[in-house]
Amino acid sequence: MKMPVRPLFLLLCLLAGRVSAQVVDPSPLATAASAQQTVPGQWIVAESRANSAQQAGFPATAAGIYREILADTSVPADRRARVTLALVTALLDAGEVAAAERLLQGYAGPQDSSYHLRAGLLAVRAGRTAQARTELAASRVEDLPMAERGWWYFLAASIADAEEDSARANPLYEQAANAAVSELQRARFDLGKEQSRLLSRQAGEDQLPTLRGSMERFQGQRTGYEAARSYAGALAALGRAGEAQQVLERQLAVIPARERGIADQFRLMLGLIAGDGSEAGGRGFRELVRDAQRPETRRLALHLLARGVKNQAEREQLRRELGALIAATPASPIVEDLLLVRAQSALADKDFTEAEEDARRLLDNHPATTLRPAALGVRLAVAWDLKRYRTAADVIAQLRGLLPAGSERAQLGVLLAEAFFRAEDYRNAADAYDAALREPPPLAAPAGILLFQRVLSEIRAERLEAAVQQLDAAAADSGFDAENRWQAEWNLVRAMQADGQTQAALSRVERLLANGVQGVPEVLRIRLMWLRARLAFDNGQPEISLRLADELLAQLRQSEQLEAALRTDVTSTTHLLKAQSLLALGRDPDGVAVLDRLRADFRATTAAQYSYLVQAGHLSQRGDLAGAQAVLISFVETPEYARSEYAPVALYQAALLLERQGLDRHLEEAGKRLERLIKDYANDPIVFYARLKQGDLLRKLNDFPNARLVYEYLVNNHAGHPDELLAQLALGNTLLAQGANNVSNYESAAAIFERLRDLPSAPADLRVEAGFTWGYALSKRGQPDRAQSVYWSVVDTFLLDAAQAAKLGPRGRWWLSKSLLELAQLHEEAGRLDEAQRAYQLIVDNRLSGIAQAQAKLARFRAAGGTTP
């Protein structure tokens, strides 16, 4: 398994050298187990987008999206079956009947009513009426989703049409229209009706003269118009589409203006015969979209016009034409449909701005529109693609409010949870996953994944106690499969470990291994054994860690189920852990021998590389700084390790070791180490901290001008860096040091300190330090009254305010104590002894560093006859 990428926030702490550089020990599972599980958020969004494209008249676009979903091998079988049937529908709608037939023949899902419905639609389209009748009988309308029930009636009507039973067909077409779930679907039924009747107008060559005679004899009458349509339909069925189009065009030339409805029927038929991708068809549909008498006909023509668009250039042209229609006065009766189709077209071309604008315009200007779900679907797709997950969550909530209980609403519940998760709103994510688990079966995603995600959300929300409770309760759930439970356990234990709860984490792993997790593969059990050994070491029990590491190595030698790469990974990290345990026990020769064996047997592994940092850290703890440096430099200068992710860390640590030795020559040599790091590893995240440390070293060498240049470079070139404020604070300190004889430098420094003290987004510890430094600078510049005010602002904000005080770490409390000591000293110098005593007492009451000094001061006051507040 691939080793984890070194996380920046755990890579070093690296607060300008204030915390010794540390890295995360290699783990044989950090990448896989910490990753979010496969929740079908992307599939749900993609499927929704494809469904919307299909409904808006872009079946080719929908088919492409459905194919992308099916290409993902992780799509579960039930969703794969549903998407396959949806793809059949899209292909059928796009006129790719042969492709739809092939896809359905290879369909491996359940042959339920949805399957038989599509098989019937394909059969009737191909003229296999008997098969269509059989498929219709095999499907039950009440078993179909609401969105498919209208198609069941449509299939029945098409069969009746094919059997020339118009008395039976017409009421069925009416039922299909009444069952439509939207105006878009109703328009598609109208289209299907026209196509079905066009196909049913079949006649032999011997019947053509009769039809033509009726057309000519009753010219200008409704009987003649119907005869003309039948004649054109018969010609088209015989493969004489060109002649059919000429017939219809001649009729259109003589139909009176008052017969707009009849002219619309002829234009529609002309477009259907010519094909929606043809020039003649497109021209006819455009005329209908603009001028048709009935809104239903305009809507149908719009659907056909959109369906005929095949590429981006044609979609852009369509949007320009729709723009003119949308802007027309008076407004088109189908302006809502025009906006939606233009939004869908823009979405297909990833023009997210236009898609969002049209969807919003439709929703804002037409609040009662029946197209609201489709418009919200566009907004959801835009938000998801742009990773605006908070907006996506808002849109999903609106969509769920429009839907009745059922599978689609349940899917959106899962998507809502994932949107919160991706927006890093983990508390709401946990609640949403819980709600998704409470939906009536079948669940929209496997229960194991949802349970895992719920636990992971609690962990990410730093509610470990809640995560423990959820995981313990979920363990009894039959839907919580072994692998997902193990993944959840791993993440929980690692979070407990990071939170300092190593004993509790160790107890949990031991209990898990002792009780066993039924169905856990050997691979996962091995990893848990490694984690148990690691936790024992972190808990200060190296003797137990050593024993467990030996047991694991023995188990690895016996196990035959691990793939070679994973065996190497786990074995190398276990050898490293064994060496660490031996060194912690003071068995240095044995520990070094294990490290040497690790580097010889597993030279290319991350564990072997990290072993140099382990050895150097051990030597430095023993005070052998020169030996530690030698180990680090030998690692960096080994050719095969020159590009190791740990090489820049080694150089940084070597610089810190030199700094600890304190002499100017050591500081200068440390600077050279950092310069090499910056040059050779320019793109590594540690470079920021290397430059920051360079500035610190230059200040120690009293080279303030060059230190200033370093900090200014960081401030100017690393805006937005997580620790940019450290560079600003260091720059302020440097300017202050240069400000003894330069008022401008002093004022610039003071401005930096004041801004950092008052910056709400800055870490509390840094704000306290900035406040102290500002007050100290004022005091040294002969402004004690202002200094007292600044010191008190620090105390008032970060000590007396309980919420802010809770945010302070040890370093912040240290600077707070310094502020109180300086404040007390200023009061003493001014003769305000009562206020000085109160400042000292605050140090004692809050048990801040410097408590001994404060107590000594208070004792002297009492001895002198003063009072203690």
Short mmCIF file of N, CA and C in Angstrom, two decimals, residues 213-310:
data_model
loop_
_atom_site.label_atom_id
_atom_site.label_comp_id
_atom_site.label_asym_id
_atom_site.label_seq_id
_atom_site.Cartn_x
_atom_site.Cartn_y
_atom_site.Cartn_z
N GLY A 213 -55.78 10.93 -54.19
CA GLY A 213 -57.03 11.44 -54.74
C GLY A 213 -57.87 12.14 -53.69
N SER A 214 -57.94 11.55 -52.49
CA SER A 214 -58.69 12.19 -51.41
C SER A 214 -58.08 13.53 -51.05
N MET A 215 -56.75 13.59 -51.03
CA MET A 215 -56.08 14.84 -50.70
C MET A 215 -56.44 15.93 -51.70
N GLU A 216 -56.47 15.57 -53.00
CA GLU A 216 -56.72 16.58 -54.03
C GLU A 216 -58.20 16.95 -54.12
N ARG A 217 -59.06 15.93 -53.90
CA ARG A 217 -60.49 16.17 -54.03
C ARG A 217 -61.02 17.07 -52.91
N PHE A 218 -60.45 16.90 -51.72
CA PHE A 218 -60.93 17.67 -50.57
C PHE A 218 -59.94 18.77 -50.17
N GLN A 219 -59.20 19.29 -51.14
CA GLN A 219 -58.22 20.35 -50.90
C GLN A 219 -58.87 21.53 -50.18
N GLY A 220 -58.23 22.01 -49.11
CA GLY A 220 -58.73 23.16 -48.37
C GLY A 220 -59.73 22.78 -47.30
N GLN A 221 -60.07 21.49 -47.18
CA GLN A 221 -61.01 21.03 -46.17
C GLN A 221 -60.27 20.15 -45.16
N ARG A 222 -60.86 19.98 -43.99
CA ARG A 222 -60.21 19.18 -42.97
C ARG A 222 -60.00 17.74 -43.43
N THR A 223 -60.95 17.22 -44.20
CA THR A 223 -60.80 15.86 -44.73
C THR A 223 -59.59 15.79 -45.64
N GLY A 224 -59.39 16.85 -46.45
CA GLY A 224 -58.24 16.89 -47.36
C GLY A 224 -56.94 17.00 -46.59
N TYR A 225 -56.95 17.79 -45.53
CA TYR A 225 -55.73 17.92 -44.74
C TYR A 225 -55.34 16.59 -44.10
N GLU A 226 -56.34 15.86 -43.57
CA GLU A 226 -56.05 14.57 -42.95
C GLU A 226 -55.56 13.57 -43.99
N ALA A 227 -56.17 13.64 -45.21
CA ALA A 227 -55.73 12.75 -46.28
C ALA A 227 -54.29 13.08 -46.69
N ALA A 228 -53.93 14.37 -46.69
CA ALA A 228 -52.57 14.78 -47.05
C ALA A 228 -51.57 14.25 -46.02
N ARG A 229 -51.93 14.31 -44.77
CA ARG A 229 -51.03 13.80 -43.72
C ARG A 229 -50.88 12.28 -43.86
N SER A 230 -51.98 11.59 -44.15
CA SER A 230 -51.89 10.13 -44.32
C SER A 230 -51.05 9.78 -45.54
N TYR A 231 -51.22 10.54 -46.61
CA TYR A 231 -50.46 10.31 -47.84
C TYR A 231 -48.96 10.53 -47.57
N ALA A 232 -48.62 11.65 -46.89
CA ALA A 232 -47.21 11.93 -46.58
C ALA A 232 -46.64 10.85 -45.66
N GLY A 233 -47.44 10.43 -44.67
CA GLY A 233 -46.98 9.39 -43.76
C GLY A 233 -46.72 8.08 -44.48
N ALA A 234 -47.61 7.74 -45.45
CA ALA A 234 -47.43 6.50 -46.21
C ALA A 234 -46.18 6.56 -47.07
N LEU A 235 -45.95 7.72 -47.71
CA LEU A 235 -44.73 7.88 -48.51
C LEU A 235 -43.48 7.71 -47.63
N ALA A 236 -43.51 8.32 -46.47
CA ALA A 236 -42.36 8.22 -45.57
C ALA A 236 -42.14 6.77 -45.14
N ALA A 237 -43.23 6.05 -44.86
CA ALA A 237 -43.10 4.65 -44.44
C ALA A 237 -42.53 3.78 -45.55
N LEU A 238 -42.74 4.17 -46.79
CA LEU A 238 -42.23 3.41 -47.93
C LEU A 238 -40.81 3.85 -48.31
N GLY A 239 -40.22 4.73 -47.47
CA GLY A 239 -38.86 5.17 -47.74
C GLY A 239 -38.75 6.32 -48.71
N ARG A 240 -39.86 6.98 -48.98
CA ARG A 240 -39.87 8.10 -49.93
C ARG A 240 -40.05 9.41 -49.17
N ALA A 241 -39.11 9.65 -48.20
CA ALA A 241 -39.24 10.80 -47.30
C ALA A 241 -39.18 12.12 -48.06
N GLY A 242 -38.34 12.21 -49.11
CA GLY A 242 -38.24 13.45 -49.87
C GLY A 242 -39.57 13.83 -50.48
N GLU A 243 -40.27 12.85 -51.07
CA GLU A 243 -41.59 13.14 -51.65
C GLU A 243 -42.58 13.54 -50.58
N ALA A 244 -42.48 12.87 -49.40
CA ALA A 244 -43.39 13.21 -48.31
C ALA A 244 -43.20 14.66 -47.88
N GLN A 245 -41.95 15.09 -47.80
CA GLN A 245 -41.68 16.47 -47.40
C GLN A 245 -42.23 17.45 -48.43
N GLN A 246 -42.11 17.14 -49.71
CA GLN A 246 -42.64 18.03 -50.75
C GLN A 246 -44.15 18.16 -50.64
N VAL A 247 -44.82 17.04 -50.35
CA VAL A 247 -46.28 17.08 -50.18
C VAL A 247 -46.65 18.04 -49.05
N LEU A 248 -45.97 17.88 -47.93
CA LEU A 248 -46.28 18.71 -46.76
C LEU A 248 -45.96 20.18 -47.01
N GLU A 249 -44.85 20.46 -47.69
CA GLU A 249 -44.49 21.85 -47.98
C GLU A 249 -45.49 22.51 -48.91
N ARG A 250 -46.00 21.73 -49.91
CA ARG A 250 -47.02 22.29 -50.82
C ARG A 250 -48.31 22.60 -50.05
N GLN A 251 -48.66 21.74 -49.13
CA GLN A 251 -49.85 21.98 -48.33
C GLN A 251 -49.68 23.22 -47.45
N LEU A 252 -48.49 23.36 -46.85
CA LEU A 252 -48.25 24.52 -45.99
C LEU A 252 -48.35 25.83 -46.77
N ALA A 253 -48.01 25.78 -48.02
CA ALA A 253 -48.05 26.99 -48.85
C ALA A 253 -49.46 27.49 -49.09
N VAL A 254 -50.47 26.59 -48.99
CA VAL A 254 -51.84 26.99 -49.33
C VAL A 254 -52.77 26.98 -48.13
N ILE A 255 -52.29 26.53 -46.96
CA ILE A 255 -53.17 26.52 -45.78
C ILE A 255 -53.43 27.96 -45.36
N PRO A 256 -54.68 28.36 -45.18
CA PRO A 256 -55.00 29.74 -44.80
C PRO A 256 -54.44 30.09 -43.42
N ALA A 257 -54.20 31.36 -43.20
CA ALA A 257 -53.64 31.82 -41.93
C ALA A 257 -54.54 31.50 -40.76
N ARG A 258 -55.87 31.42 -41.04
CA ARG A 258 -56.80 31.15 -39.93
C ARG A 258 -56.69 29.71 -39.42
N GLU A 259 -56.06 28.86 -40.21
CA GLU A 259 -55.92 27.45 -39.83
C GLU A 259 -54.53 27.21 -39.20
N ARG A 260 -54.20 28.03 -38.22
CA ARG A 260 -52.86 27.92 -37.60
C ARG A 260 -52.62 26.56 -36.98
N GLY A 261 -53.65 26.02 -36.36
CA GLY A 261 -53.49 24.72 -35.70
C GLY A 261 -53.15 23.63 -36.69
N ILE A 262 -53.80 23.64 -37.87
CA ILE A 262 -53.52 22.62 -38.89
C ILE A 262 -52.13 22.83 -39.46
N ALA A 263 -51.75 24.09 -39.69
CA ALA A 263 -50.40 24.37 -40.19
C ALA A 263 -49.35 23.87 -39.21
N ASP A 264 -49.63 24.05 -37.94
CA ASP A 264 -48.68 23.56 -36.92
C ASP A 264 -48.52 22.05 -37.01
N GLN A 265 -49.62 21.33 -37.23
CA GLN A 265 -49.54 19.87 -37.34
C GLN A 265 -48.69 19.46 -38.54
N PHE A 266 -48.84 20.19 -39.65
CA PHE A 266 -48.06 19.88 -40.85
C PHE A 266 -46.57 20.17 -40.61
N ARG A 267 -46.28 21.29 -39.96
CA ARG A 267 -44.86 21.60 -39.68
C ARG A 267 -44.25 20.55 -38.75
N LEU A 268 -45.01 20.12 -37.77
CA LEU A 268 -44.51 19.10 -36.86
C LEU A 268 -44.24 17.80 -37.60
N MET A 269 -45.17 17.42 -38.46
CA MET A 269 -44.99 16.18 -39.22
C MET A 269 -43.81 16.31 -40.19
N LEU A 270 -43.68 17.47 -40.78
CA LEU A 270 -42.56 17.72 -41.69
C LEU A 270 -41.23 17.55 -40.96
N GLY A 271 -41.16 18.11 -39.74
CA GLY A 271 -39.93 17.98 -38.96
C GLY A 271 -39.66 16.55 -38.55
N LEU A 272 -40.70 15.81 -38.19
CA LEU A 272 -40.52 14.42 -37.78
C LEU A 272 -40.03 13.56 -38.94
N ILE A 273 -40.56 13.80 -40.13
CA ILE A 273 -40.14 13.02 -41.30
C ILE A 273 -38.73 13.41 -41.72
N ALA A 274 -38.44 14.73 -41.72
CA ALA A 274 -37.11 15.19 -42.12
C ALA A 274 -36.05 14.79 -41.10
N GLY A 275 -36.45 14.67 -39.83
CA GLY A 275 -35.50 14.33 -38.78
C GLY A 275 -35.12 15.56 -38.00
N ASP A 276 -35.06 15.40 -36.66
CA ASP A 276 -34.83 16.60 -35.85
C ASP A 276 -33.42 17.15 -36.01
N GLY A 277 -32.52 16.41 -36.63
CA GLY A 277 -31.18 16.93 -36.86
C GLY A 277 -31.00 17.53 -38.24
N SER A 278 -32.06 17.50 -39.04
CA SER A 278 -31.95 18.01 -40.40
C SER A 278 -32.22 19.51 -40.47
N GLU A 279 -31.81 20.11 -41.56
CA GLU A 279 -32.05 21.54 -41.74
C GLU A 279 -33.54 21.84 -41.83
N ALA A 280 -34.26 21.01 -42.63
CA ALA A 280 -35.70 21.24 -42.79
C ALA A 280 -36.42 21.02 -41.47
N GLY A 281 -36.02 19.96 -40.74
CA GLY A 281 -36.65 19.70 -39.46
C GLY A 281 -36.40 20.82 -38.48
N GLY A 282 -35.13 21.27 -38.40
CA GLY A 282 -34.79 22.35 -37.48
C GLY A 282 -35.54 23.62 -37.81
N ARG A 283 -35.69 23.91 -39.11
CA ARG A 283 -36.40 25.12 -39.51
C ARG A 283 -37.86 25.06 -39.09
N GLY A 284 -38.48 23.89 -39.30
CA GLY A 284 -39.88 23.73 -38.92
C GLY A 284 -40.07 23.84 -37.41
N PHE A 285 -39.19 23.23 -36.65
CA PHE A 285 -39.31 23.29 -35.19
C PHE A 285 -39.10 24.70 -34.68
N ARG A 286 -38.17 25.43 -35.28
CA ARG A 286 -37.94 26.82 -34.85
C ARG A 286 -39.20 27.66 -35.07
N GLU A 287 -39.85 27.46 -36.21
CA GLU A 287 -41.09 28.21 -36.49
C GLU A 287 -42.16 27.86 -35.46
N LEU A 288 -42.22 26.59 -35.10
CA LEU A 288 -43.23 26.17 -34.13
C LEU A 288 -42.93 26.74 -32.75
N VAL A 289 -41.68 26.71 -32.33
CA VAL A 289 -41.31 27.26 -31.02
C VAL A 289 -41.68 28.73 -30.95
N ARG A 290 -41.54 29.43 -32.07
CA ARG A 290 -41.80 30.87 -32.09
C ARG A 290 -43.29 31.20 -32.24
N ASP A 291 -44.00 30.45 -33.09
CA ASP A 291 -45.32 30.91 -33.52
C ASP A 291 -46.46 29.92 -33.33
N ALA A 292 -46.22 28.71 -32.85
CA ALA A 292 -47.30 27.72 -32.77
C ALA A 292 -48.44 28.24 -31.92
N GLN A 293 -49.64 27.82 -32.31
CA GLN A 293 -50.85 28.32 -31.65
C GLN A 293 -50.97 27.82 -30.21
N ARG A 294 -50.68 26.55 -30.02
CA ARG A 294 -50.85 25.95 -28.70
C ARG A 294 -49.50 25.89 -27.98
N PRO A 295 -49.47 26.26 -26.68
CA PRO A 295 -48.22 26.13 -25.92
C PRO A 295 -47.67 24.71 -25.94
N GLU A 296 -48.56 23.73 -25.92
CA GLU A 296 -48.12 22.33 -25.93
C GLU A 296 -47.31 22.02 -27.18
N THR A 297 -47.75 22.59 -28.32
CA THR A 297 -47.02 22.36 -29.57
C THR A 297 -45.67 23.05 -29.54
N ARG A 298 -45.63 24.25 -29.00
CA ARG A 298 -44.35 24.96 -28.88
C ARG A 298 -43.39 24.16 -28.00
N ARG A 299 -43.93 23.64 -26.90
CA ARG A 299 -43.09 22.88 -25.97
C ARG A 299 -42.55 21.62 -26.64
N LEU A 300 -43.40 20.98 -27.41
CA LEU A 300 -43.00 19.76 -28.12
C LEU A 300 -41.91 20.08 -29.15
N ALA A 301 -42.10 21.16 -29.88
CA ALA A 301 -41.11 21.56 -30.88
C ALA A 301 -39.79 21.93 -30.22
N LEU A 302 -39.86 22.59 -29.06
CA LEU A 302 -38.64 22.93 -28.33
C LEU A 302 -37.88 21.66 -27.93
N HIS A 303 -38.61 20.66 -27.48
CA HIS A 303 -37.99 19.39 -27.11
C HIS A 303 -37.29 18.78 -28.32
N LEU A 304 -37.95 18.80 -29.47
CA LEU A 304 -37.36 18.22 -30.68
C LEU A 304 -36.17 19.03 -31.17
N LEU A 305 -36.28 20.35 -31.06
CA LEU A 305 -35.19 21.21 -31.49
C LEU A 305 -33.95 20.94 -30.63
N ALA A 306 -34.16 20.82 -29.33
CA ALA A 306 -33.03 20.54 -28.43
C ALA A 306 -32.45 19.16 -28.70
N ARG A 307 -33.33 18.22 -29.01
CA ARG A 307 -32.87 16.86 -29.24
C ARG A 307 -32.00 16.76 -30.49
N GLY A 308 -32.20 17.65 -31.41
CA GLY A 308 -31.44 17.61 -32.65
C GLY A 308 -30.06 18.24 -32.54
N VAL A 309 -29.77 18.86 -31.41
CA VAL A 309 -28.46 19.51 -31.23
C VAL A 309 -27.44 18.44 -30.89
N LYS A 310 -26.33 18.42 -31.62
CA LYS A 310 -25.37 17.32 -31.49
C LYS A 310 -24.01 17.72 -30.90
#
